[in-house]
């Protein structure tokens, strides 16, 4: 049993009230985490406030050096990150190694280098010079979800501290283990006390207390759209800087000229990676009428060959969903799809697995056809291993279908005509579209959604600008 404590002001601070953290692949309780509330959040905010001035006075070079030190120390513990992430989330260890562990290290390293190389524009007038100075915003409140725990936490902490802010972070109560590992790493390398404070607990208590705290100047939130609305309702009247990275219901558009042999494995990856629990997953697959039968046969065959099981086995393509209650929610959408007239082409139920995985939150990868593209199953975010298939007759119809939901996070287009793919991509109303690839990430590019998928952009210079206040100093010569 792992005992997790809050990390506040450079110290691990135990509290009396605990929540249990469960391994979703077995149902076993693996850790106790603090059930923090107002008192703990206030302590963390006060620590961040005390550290704020001296941290902001360090040179940019000194702060980037700290990021590199964190990256090195995290890299040294890459195997621990992967195994803890797999244990906590139920995701396959291979994925946790390839994506979660490596990206968490890369986030710190990337922002260290990017901030070093970054320069702000100055604007010359006939008789004066405008100097743009990026100042820290103050205390950053960072709230993150369970699907990519350390990956998303490090994506916020790195740019926040490199720009001179101090941080109070609350990871998801469902997956606290790697945030705790980050606390250990930060402690070991001796990052000045109070620069990064990590408080564990429920969203409605610890999360809400961070958003409500008047000393917290900025909120960067990644999570569901409904929670995002609550966060915005609290933060907006307090004029906090706000970034909201929310839900998605992303379309995958398959044109008739795509190379199916090459694209089907990638389309399956985009539907089912991390058990479909990635905000960018392509869960609505729109297929040209001209290749419908061939695509459906080949796609179903491919997905049927994907293995669900023990997350620690290198042979598992899919592990467990994050919790039994989340699996129930995902299953309820499969039942809804049946009531809406959908046909289940594969999956649709929990696989029969040997002990101890018989108690885990597993679900077979599921493909549903025959639904209206406007049905609830095809327009609401399910966030699980469930995709729906829809056929279109023209590019215009594909675009209309792609844009029919309230979400606008990501999408992908598959075609051998790259020019046509790019033209189509430009008409999809989302923050990101991939052509002939998916989740191919360059950390310099803007990341974020439109419509109900969020407000603001993070990534590269967008992160540096979000985590700073641009101040103009006009000097008359
Ligand atoms: P969630 O909204 O339930 O929780 C996210 C975080 O917010 C957790 O830490 C939670 O404790 C906290 N929280 C809950 N209520 C709160 C409140 N009232 N005030 C402050 N904090 C509160 O989301 P989840 O179930 O953890 O994650 C899944 C969702 O996240 C999906 O909708 C997915 O699409 C979205 N997501 C979006 C992105 C993106 O970049 N757009 C990335 C990953 C996940």
Coordinates of C-alpha atoms and ligand atoms in Angstrom, one line a residue:
X1 CA 0.0 0.0 0.0
X2 CA 1.4 3.4 -1.0
X3 CA 0.9 6.3 1.3
X4 CA 0.7 9.6 -0.5
X5 CA 1.0 13.0 1.2
X6 CA 0.6 16.5 0.0
X7 CA 3.8 18.3 -1.0
X8 CA 3.7 21.8 0.3
X9 CA 6.5 24.3 0.9
X10 CA 9.1 21.7 0.2
X11 CA 7.8 19.2 2.7
X12 CA 5.6 16.1 2.6
X13 CA 2.6 16.9 4.8
X14 CA 0.4 14.2 6.1
X15 CA -3.3 14.9 6.8
X16 CA -5.9 12.8 8.7
X17 CA -8.6 12.3 6.0
X18 CA -7.8 9.9 3.2
X19 CA -9.3 8.7 0.0
X20 CA -8.5 5.2 -1.5
X21 CA -6.8 4.8 -4.8
X22 CA -7.6 1.7 -6.7
X23 CA -5.9 -0.3 -9.4
X24 CA -8.7 -0.5 -12.0
X25 CA -7.3 -3.7 -13.6
X26 CA -7.8 -5.7 -10.4
X27 CA -10.0 -3.6 -8.1
X28 CA -7.3 -3.7 -5.5
X29 CA -6.7 -0.7 -3.3
X30 CA -3.1 0.4 -3.9
X31 CA -2.8 3.8 -2.2
X32 CA -4.2 6.2 0.4
X33 CA -4.2 9.8 -0.7
X34 CA -5.0 13.0 1.3
X35 CA -8.6 14.2 1.1
X36 CA -7.5 17.8 1.1
X37 CA -9.8 20.8 1.5
X38 CA -9.7 24.5 2.1
X39 CA -7.0 24.3 4.9
X40 CA -4.5 22.4 2.8
X41 CA -5.1 24.5 -0.3
X42 CA -4.6 27.7 1.8
X43 CA -1.3 26.4 3.1
X44 CA -0.2 25.5 -0.4
X45 CA -1.2 28.9 -1.8
X46 CA 0.6 30.7 1.1
X47 CA 3.7 28.7 0.4
X48 CA 3.5 29.6 -3.3
X49 CA 3.0 33.2 -2.4
X50 CA 6.1 33.3 -0.2
X51 CA 8.2 31.6 -2.9
X52 CA 6.9 33.9 -5.6
X53 CA 9.2 36.9 -5.4
X54 CA 12.5 35.1 -5.1
X55 CA 11.6 32.5 -7.8
X56 CA 10.6 35.3 -10.2
X57 CA 13.9 37.1 -9.5
X58 CA 15.9 34.2 -10.8
X59 CA 17.2 34.7 -14.3
X60 CA 15.4 32.8 -17.1
X61 CA 18.6 30.8 -17.5
X62 CA 18.5 29.7 -13.9
X63 CA 14.9 28.6 -14.2
X64 CA 15.5 26.7 -17.4
X65 CA 18.4 24.9 -15.6
X66 CA 15.9 23.8 -12.9
X67 CA 13.6 22.4 -15.6
X68 CA 16.5 20.4 -17.1
X69 CA 17.4 19.1 -13.6
X70 CA 13.7 17.9 -13.2
X71 CA 13.8 16.3 -16.6
X72 CA 17.1 14.5 -15.8
X73 CA 15.7 13.2 -12.5
X74 CA 12.4 12.1 -14.0
X75 CA 14.2 10.4 -16.8
X76 CA 16.2 8.4 -14.3
X77 CA 12.9 7.2 -12.9
X78 CA 11.2 6.5 -16.3
X79 CA 10.5 2.9 -15.5
X80 CA 8.9 3.8 -12.2
X81 CA 6.7 6.4 -14.0
X82 CA 5.6 3.8 -16.5
X83 CA 4.8 1.1 -14.0
X84 CA 3.0 3.5 -11.6
X85 CA 1.0 5.0 -14.5
X86 CA 0.0 1.6 -15.7
X87 CA -0.9 0.4 -12.2
X88 CA -3.0 3.6 -11.5
X89 CA -4.8 4.0 -14.8
X90 CA -5.0 0.4 -16.1
X91 CA -3.3 1.4 -19.3
X92 CA -0.8 -1.1 -21.0
X93 CA 2.7 -0.7 -19.8
X94 CA 4.0 -0.4 -23.3
X95 CA 1.9 2.7 -23.8
X96 CA 2.9 4.1 -20.4
X97 CA 6.5 3.7 -21.4
X98 CA 6.3 5.0 -24.9
X99 CA 3.9 7.9 -24.2
X100 CA 3.5 8.8 -20.6
X101 CA 7.0 8.4 -19.3
X102 CA 8.8 9.8 -22.3
X103 CA 6.5 12.8 -22.8
X104 CA 6.6 13.8 -19.1
X105 CA 10.4 14.1 -19.4
X106 CA 10.2 15.7 -22.8
X107 CA 7.8 18.4 -21.6
X108 CA 10.4 19.7 -19.1
X109 CA 13.2 19.4 -21.5
X110 CA 11.2 21.1 -24.3
X111 CA 10.1 24.1 -22.3
X112 CA 13.7 24.6 -20.9
X113 CA 15.1 24.8 -24.5
X114 CA 12.1 26.7 -25.9
X115 CA 12.1 29.4 -23.2
X116 CA 15.9 29.8 -23.7
X117 CA 15.5 30.3 -27.4
X118 CA 12.4 32.5 -27.2
X119 CA 12.6 36.2 -27.8
X120 CA 9.8 38.8 -27.7
X121 CA 9.4 41.4 -30.3
X122 CA 10.2 45.0 -29.7
X123 CA 8.5 47.7 -31.7
X124 CA 10.4 50.8 -32.9
X125 CA 8.7 54.1 -33.5
X126 CA 10.3 57.3 -35.1
X127 CA 11.0 58.7 -31.6
X128 CA 10.6 55.9 -29.2
X129 CA 11.1 52.2 -28.6
X130 CA 8.5 49.8 -27.2
X131 CA 10.0 47.1 -25.1
X132 CA 7.7 44.1 -24.5
X133 CA 8.5 42.4 -21.2
X134 CA 7.0 39.1 -20.2
X135 CA 6.3 39.1 -16.4
X136 CA 5.1 36.2 -14.3
X137 CA 1.4 36.1 -13.6
X138 CA 1.8 35.1 -10.0
X139 CA 0.4 31.9 -8.6
X140 CA -0.8 29.3 -11.1
X141 CA -3.6 26.8 -10.1
X142 CA -3.2 23.7 -12.3
X143 CA -5.9 21.1 -12.4
X144 CA -5.5 17.9 -14.4
X145 CA -7.4 14.7 -15.4
X146 CA -6.7 11.0 -15.0
X147 CA -6.2 9.9 -18.6
X148 CA -2.5 11.1 -19.1
X149 CA -1.7 12.0 -15.5
X150 CA 2.0 13.1 -15.4
X151 CA 2.1 13.9 -19.1
X152 CA -0.6 16.6 -18.7
X153 CA 0.6 17.8 -15.3
X154 CA 4.2 18.3 -16.6
X155 CA 2.8 20.1 -19.7
X156 CA 1.4 22.8 -17.3
X157 CA 4.1 22.8 -14.5
X158 CA 7.0 23.3 -16.9
X159 CA 5.9 26.4 -18.7
X160 CA 4.3 27.8 -15.5
X161 CA 7.5 27.8 -13.5
X162 CA 9.9 28.6 -16.3
X163 CA 8.0 31.9 -16.8
X164 CA 8.6 32.7 -13.1
X165 CA 5.2 31.7 -11.6
X166 CA 4.8 29.4 -8.6
X167 CA 2.3 26.6 -8.7
X168 CA -0.4 24.9 -6.7
X169 CA -1.4 21.7 -8.6
X170 CA -4.1 19.2 -8.1
X171 CA -3.9 16.0 -10.0
X172 CA -6.9 13.7 -10.5
X173 CA -7.9 11.9 -7.3
X174 CA -8.2 8.7 -9.5
X175 CA -4.5 8.7 -10.5
X176 CA -2.3 10.4 -8.0
X177 CA 0.8 8.1 -8.1
X178 CA 3.0 9.9 -10.6
X179 CA 2.2 13.3 -9.3
X180 CA 3.6 12.0 -6.0
X181 CA 6.7 10.7 -7.9
X182 CA 7.1 14.2 -9.3
X183 CA 6.9 15.6 -5.7
X184 CA 9.7 13.1 -4.7
X185 CA 11.9 14.1 -7.7
X186 CA 11.4 17.9 -7.0
X187 CA 12.3 17.2 -3.3
X188 CA 15.4 15.2 -4.2
X189 CA 16.8 17.8 -6.5
X190 CA 16.1 20.6 -4.0
X191 CA 13.9 22.9 -6.1
X192 CA 13.3 25.9 -3.8
X193 CA 10.5 25.3 -1.4
X194 CA 7.0 26.6 -2.4
X195 CA 7.7 26.8 -6.1
X196 CA 5.7 23.6 -6.8
X197 CA 3.1 22.5 -4.3
X198 CA 1.0 19.4 -5.0
X199 CA -2.3 19.0 -3.2
X200 CA -4.3 15.8 -3.6
X201 CA -8.1 15.5 -3.1
X202 CA -11.5 15.7 -4.7
X203 CA -12.3 18.2 -7.4
X204 CA -15.3 19.5 -5.6
X205 CA -13.2 20.2 -2.5
X206 CA -9.5 20.7 -3.2
X207 CA -10.0 21.7 -6.9
X208 CA -12.8 24.1 -6.2
X209 CA -10.8 25.6 -3.3
X210 CA -7.9 26.4 -5.7
X211 CA -10.2 28.0 -8.2
X212 CA -11.9 30.1 -5.5
X213 CA -8.7 31.2 -3.8
X214 CA -8.3 35.0 -4.5
X215 CA -4.5 34.8 -4.4
X216 CA -4.4 32.3 -7.3
X217 CA -4.0 34.5 -10.4
X218 CA -4.3 31.9 -13.1
X219 CA -6.1 28.6 -13.7
X220 CA -5.1 26.1 -16.3
X221 CA -7.7 23.3 -16.3
X222 CA -7.8 20.1 -18.3
X223 CA -10.9 17.9 -17.9
X224 CA -14.5 17.5 -18.9
X225 CA -16.6 20.2 -20.4
X226 CA -19.2 20.2 -17.6
X227 CA -16.4 20.7 -14.9
X228 CA -14.8 23.3 -17.2
X229 CA -18.1 25.3 -17.1
X230 CA -18.0 25.2 -13.2
X231 CA -14.4 26.3 -13.2
X232 CA -15.1 29.1 -15.6
X233 CA -18.1 30.2 -13.6
X234 CA -16.0 30.6 -10.5
X235 CA -12.8 32.0 -12.1
X236 CA -14.2 34.4 -14.7
X237 CA -15.8 36.9 -12.3
X238 CA -12.5 37.0 -10.3
X239 CA -10.7 38.0 -13.6
X240 CA -8.2 35.1 -13.4
X241 CA -6.3 34.2 -16.5
X242 CA -8.0 31.0 -17.7
X243 CA -7.2 28.2 -20.0
X244 CA -9.7 25.4 -20.5
X245 CA -8.8 22.2 -22.3
X246 CA -12.0 20.2 -22.4
X247 CA -13.8 17.3 -24.0
X248 CA -14.0 16.2 -27.6
X249 CA -16.0 14.0 -30.0
X250 CA -13.5 14.0 -32.9
X251 CA -14.3 12.9 -36.4
X252 CA -12.0 10.7 -38.5
X253 CA -12.8 11.3 -42.2
X254 CA -11.8 8.5 -44.5
X255 CA -11.9 9.5 -48.2
X256 CA -12.3 6.9 -51.0
X257 CA -8.7 7.3 -52.2
X258 CA -7.0 6.4 -48.9
X259 CA -4.6 3.5 -48.7
X260 CA -6.5 1.2 -46.4
X261 CA -3.6 -1.1 -45.6
X262 CA -1.6 1.8 -44.2
X263 CA -4.4 3.9 -42.7
X264 CA -6.5 1.2 -40.9
X265 CA -3.9 0.5 -38.1
X266 CA -3.6 4.2 -37.5
X267 CA -7.4 4.8 -37.5
X268 CA -7.7 2.0 -35.0
X269 CA -5.0 3.5 -32.9
X270 CA -6.8 6.8 -33.0
X271 CA -10.0 5.2 -31.8
X272 CA -8.7 2.9 -29.2
X273 CA -5.4 4.1 -27.8
X274 CA -5.5 4.3 -24.0
X275 CA -8.9 2.4 -24.2
X276 CA -10.3 5.4 -26.2
X277 CA -9.6 7.6 -23.2
X278 CA -7.6 10.4 -25.0
X279 CA -9.4 13.6 -25.6
X280 CA -8.1 13.6 -29.2
X281 CA -9.4 10.0 -30.0
X282 CA -11.3 9.7 -33.2
X283 CA -14.5 8.2 -32.0
X284 CA -16.7 9.1 -35.0
X285 CA -15.4 7.5 -38.2
X286 CA -16.9 9.0 -41.3
X287 CA -16.3 6.8 -44.4
X288 CA -16.9 7.5 -48.1
X289 CA -19.8 5.5 -49.5
X290 CA -17.5 4.4 -52.3
X291 CA -15.3 2.3 -50.0
X292 CA -17.8 1.6 -47.2
X293 CA -18.0 -2.2 -47.5
X294 CA -14.3 -2.7 -47.9
X295 CA -13.4 -0.3 -45.1
X296 CA -15.9 -1.9 -42.6
X297 CA -14.7 -5.4 -43.3
X298 CA -11.1 -4.6 -42.9
X299 CA -11.5 -2.3 -39.9
X300 CA -13.6 -4.8 -38.0
X301 CA -11.1 -7.6 -38.7
X302 CA -8.3 -5.4 -37.5
X303 CA -10.0 -4.3 -34.3
X304 CA -11.1 -7.9 -33.6
X305 CA -7.4 -8.8 -33.5
X306 CA -6.6 -6.3 -30.8
X307 CA -5.9 -7.9 -27.5
X308 CA -7.4 -6.7 -24.2
X309 CA -5.9 -7.9 -20.9
X310 CA -3.2 -7.7 -18.3
X311 CA -1.8 -4.1 -18.5
X312 CA 1.7 -5.3 -17.5
X313 CA 1.9 -7.7 -20.5
X314 CA 3.6 -6.4 -23.6
X315 CA 1.0 -8.3 -25.6
X316 CA -1.9 -6.2 -24.5
X317 CA -3.1 -3.6 -26.9
X318 CA -5.8 -2.4 -24.5
X319 CA -5.8 -2.5 -20.7
X320 CA -8.5 -1.5 -18.2
X321 CA -10.6 1.6 -18.2
X322 CA -9.9 4.0 -15.3
X323 CA -12.6 2.7 -13.0
X324 CA -15.6 0.4 -12.8
X325 CA -17.9 3.4 -12.6
X326 CA -16.4 4.8 -15.8
X327 CA -16.8 1.4 -17.5
X328 CA -20.4 1.5 -16.5
X329 CA -20.8 4.9 -18.1
X330 CA -19.2 3.7 -21.3
X331 CA -21.4 0.5 -21.3
X332 CA -24.5 2.6 -20.8
X333 CA -23.6 4.3 -24.2
X334 CA -23.4 0.9 -25.8
X335 CA -26.9 0.1 -24.5
X336 CA -28.1 3.6 -25.6
X337 CA -26.7 2.9 -29.1
X338 CA -28.7 -0.3 -29.3
X339 CA -31.9 1.6 -28.3
X340 CA -31.0 4.2 -31.0
X341 CA -31.0 1.5 -33.6
X342 CA -27.2 0.8 -33.8
X343 CA -25.7 -2.5 -34.8
X344 CA -22.7 -3.7 -32.8
X345 CA -20.1 -5.0 -35.3
X346 CA -17.6 -6.1 -32.7
X347 CA -17.0 -5.8 -28.9
X348 CA -19.8 -4.4 -26.8
X349 CA -19.0 -6.4 -23.6
X350 CA -16.4 -7.1 -21.0
X351 CA -13.9 -9.7 -22.0
X352 CA -13.6 -12.9 -19.9
X353 CA -10.3 -12.6 -18.2
X354 CA -8.6 -14.8 -15.5
X355 CA -8.2 -13.7 -11.9
X356 CA -7.3 -11.1 -10.7
X357 CA -8.4 -9.3 -13.9
X358 CA -11.9 -10.7 -13.7
X359 CA -12.6 -7.8 -11.2
X360 CA -11.1 -5.2 -13.5
X361 CA -12.7 -2.4 -15.6
X362 CA -12.1 -4.0 -19.0
X363 CA -14.2 -3.6 -22.1
X364 CA -13.7 -4.9 -25.6
X365 CA -13.0 -2.4 -28.3
X366 CA -16.4 -1.8 -29.8
X367 CA -17.5 -0.7 -33.3
X368 CA -21.1 0.5 -33.8
X369 CA -22.8 1.1 -37.2
X370 CA -26.2 2.1 -38.4
X371 CA -26.7 5.2 -36.2
X372 CA -27.6 8.6 -37.3
X373 CA -24.6 11.0 -37.1
X374 CA -26.9 13.2 -35.0
X375 CA -27.7 10.4 -32.5
X376 CA -26.7 10.9 -28.8
X377 CA -24.2 8.0 -29.1
X378 CA -22.6 9.7 -32.1
X379 CA -22.5 13.3 -30.7
X380 CA -21.8 12.9 -26.9
X381 CA -18.3 12.3 -25.5
X382 CA -18.1 8.6 -24.4
X383 CA -14.4 8.6 -23.6
X384 CA -14.0 4.8 -23.9
X385 CA -13.2 2.1 -26.5
X386 CA -16.3 2.8 -28.6
X387 CA -16.4 4.2 -32.1
X388 CA -19.3 4.8 -34.4
X389 CA -19.2 4.4 -38.2
X390 CA -21.1 6.7 -40.6
X391 CA -21.1 6.9 -44.4
X392 CA -21.0 10.0 -46.5
X393 CA -21.5 10.6 -50.2
X394 CA -19.6 13.9 -50.8
X395 CA -16.8 16.0 -49.2
X396 CA -19.5 18.6 -48.3
X397 CA -21.5 16.0 -46.5
X398 CA -18.4 14.7 -44.6
X399 CA -17.7 18.3 -43.5
X400 CA -21.3 18.8 -42.4
X401 CA -21.2 15.6 -40.4
X402 CA -17.7 16.4 -38.9
X403 CA -19.0 19.8 -37.7
X404 CA -22.3 18.6 -36.3
X405 CA -21.4 18.3 -32.6
X406 CA -21.0 20.8 -29.9
X407 CA -17.3 19.9 -29.6
X408 CA -14.3 21.1 -31.6
X409 CA -11.1 19.7 -30.3
X410 CA -9.4 17.6 -33.1
X411 CA -10.0 15.5 -36.2
X412 CA -8.2 13.6 -38.9
X413 CA -8.5 13.2 -42.7
X414 CA -7.3 10.1 -44.6
X415 CA -6.6 10.4 -48.3
X416 CA -3.8 9.9 -50.9
X417 CA -4.5 13.4 -52.2
X418 CA -2.7 15.6 -49.7
X419 CA -4.0 18.8 -51.2
X420 CA -7.6 17.7 -51.0
X421 CA -7.0 16.5 -47.4
X422 CA -5.6 19.8 -46.4
X423 CA -8.5 21.7 -48.0
X424 CA -11.0 19.5 -46.2
X425 CA -9.0 19.8 -42.9
X426 CA -9.3 23.6 -43.1
X427 CA -13.1 23.3 -43.1
X428 CA -13.3 21.2 -40.0
X429 CA -14.2 23.3 -37.0
X430 CA -11.7 22.1 -34.5
X431 CA -8.4 23.3 -32.9
X432 CA -6.3 20.6 -34.6
X433 CA -6.6 18.4 -37.6
X434 CA -4.2 15.7 -38.8
X435 CA -4.0 14.5 -42.4
X436 CA -2.9 10.9 -42.8
X437 CA -1.6 10.7 -39.3
X438 CA -3.0 11.1 -35.7
X439 CA -1.5 12.4 -32.5
X440 CA 1.7 13.3 -34.3
X441 CA 2.8 16.0 -31.9
X442 CA 5.2 18.9 -32.3
X443 CA 5.3 20.6 -28.9
X444 CA 5.8 24.1 -30.6
X445 CA 2.3 24.1 -32.2
X446 CA -0.9 25.5 -30.7
X447 CA -2.9 23.0 -28.8
X448 CA -6.6 23.5 -27.8
X449 CA -10.2 23.4 -28.8
X450 CA -13.0 25.5 -30.2
X451 CA -16.7 25.4 -29.3
X452 CA -17.3 23.4 -26.1
X453 CA -13.9 21.9 -26.3
X454 CA -12.3 24.8 -24.6
X455 CA -10.9 28.3 -24.5
X456 CA -7.3 29.3 -25.1
X457 CA -4.2 27.5 -26.5
X458 CA -1.2 25.9 -24.8
X459 CA 2.0 24.6 -26.4
X460 CA 5.2 26.4 -27.4
X461 CA 4.9 30.2 -27.4
X462 CA 1.2 29.9 -26.6
X463 CA 2.0 28.4 -23.2
X464 CA 4.8 31.0 -22.5
X465 CA 2.3 33.8 -23.3
X466 CA -0.5 32.2 -21.3
X467 CA 1.8 31.8 -18.2
X468 CA 3.0 35.4 -18.4
X469 CA 1.7 39.0 -18.6
X470 CA 3.0 40.9 -21.6
X471 CA 3.8 44.4 -20.4
X472 CA 4.8 47.2 -22.8
X473 CA 7.4 49.8 -21.8
X474 CA 7.5 52.7 -24.2
X475 CA 10.7 54.7 -23.9
X476 CA 10.9 58.1 -25.7
X477 CA 14.3 58.9 -27.0
Ligands
LIG1 P1 -13.0 15.9 -14.7 O1 -13.6 17.2 -15.3 O2 -14.0 15.0 -14.0 O3 -11.8 16.2 -13.7 C1 -10.7 16.9 -14.2 C2 -10.0 17.4 -12.9 O4 -10.9 18.5 -12.4 C3 -9.8 16.4 -11.8 O5 -8.5 16.7 -11.2 C4 -10.9 16.7 -10.8 O6 -10.7 16.4 -9.5 C5 -11.1 18.2 -11.0 N1 -12.4 18.8 -10.6 C6 -13.6 18.2 -10.6 N2 -14.5 19.1 -10.2 C7 -13.9 20.3 -10.0 C8 -14.3 21.5 -9.5 N3 -15.6 21.8 -9.2 N4 -13.4 22.5 -9.4 C9 -12.1 22.3 -9.7 N5 -11.6 21.1 -10.1 C10 -12.5 20.1 -10.3 O7 -12.4 15.1 -16.0 P2 -11.8 13.7 -15.9 O8 -12.9 12.7 -15.9 O9 -10.7 13.6 -14.9 O10 -11.1 13.6 -17.4 C11 -11.7 13.3 -18.6 C12 -12.1 14.5 -19.3 O11 -11.0 15.3 -19.6 C13 -12.7 14.1 -20.7 O12 -13.8 15.0 -20.9 C14 -11.5 14.5 -21.7 O13 -11.9 14.8 -23.0 C15 -10.9 15.7 -21.0 N6 -9.6 15.9 -21.4 C16 -9.3 16.9 -22.2 C17 -8.0 17.1 -22.7 C18 -7.7 18.3 -23.6 O14 -6.5 18.6 -23.7 N7 -8.7 19.0 -24.1 C19 -7.0 16.3 -22.3 C20 -7.3 15.2 -21.5 C21 -8.6 15.0 -21.0

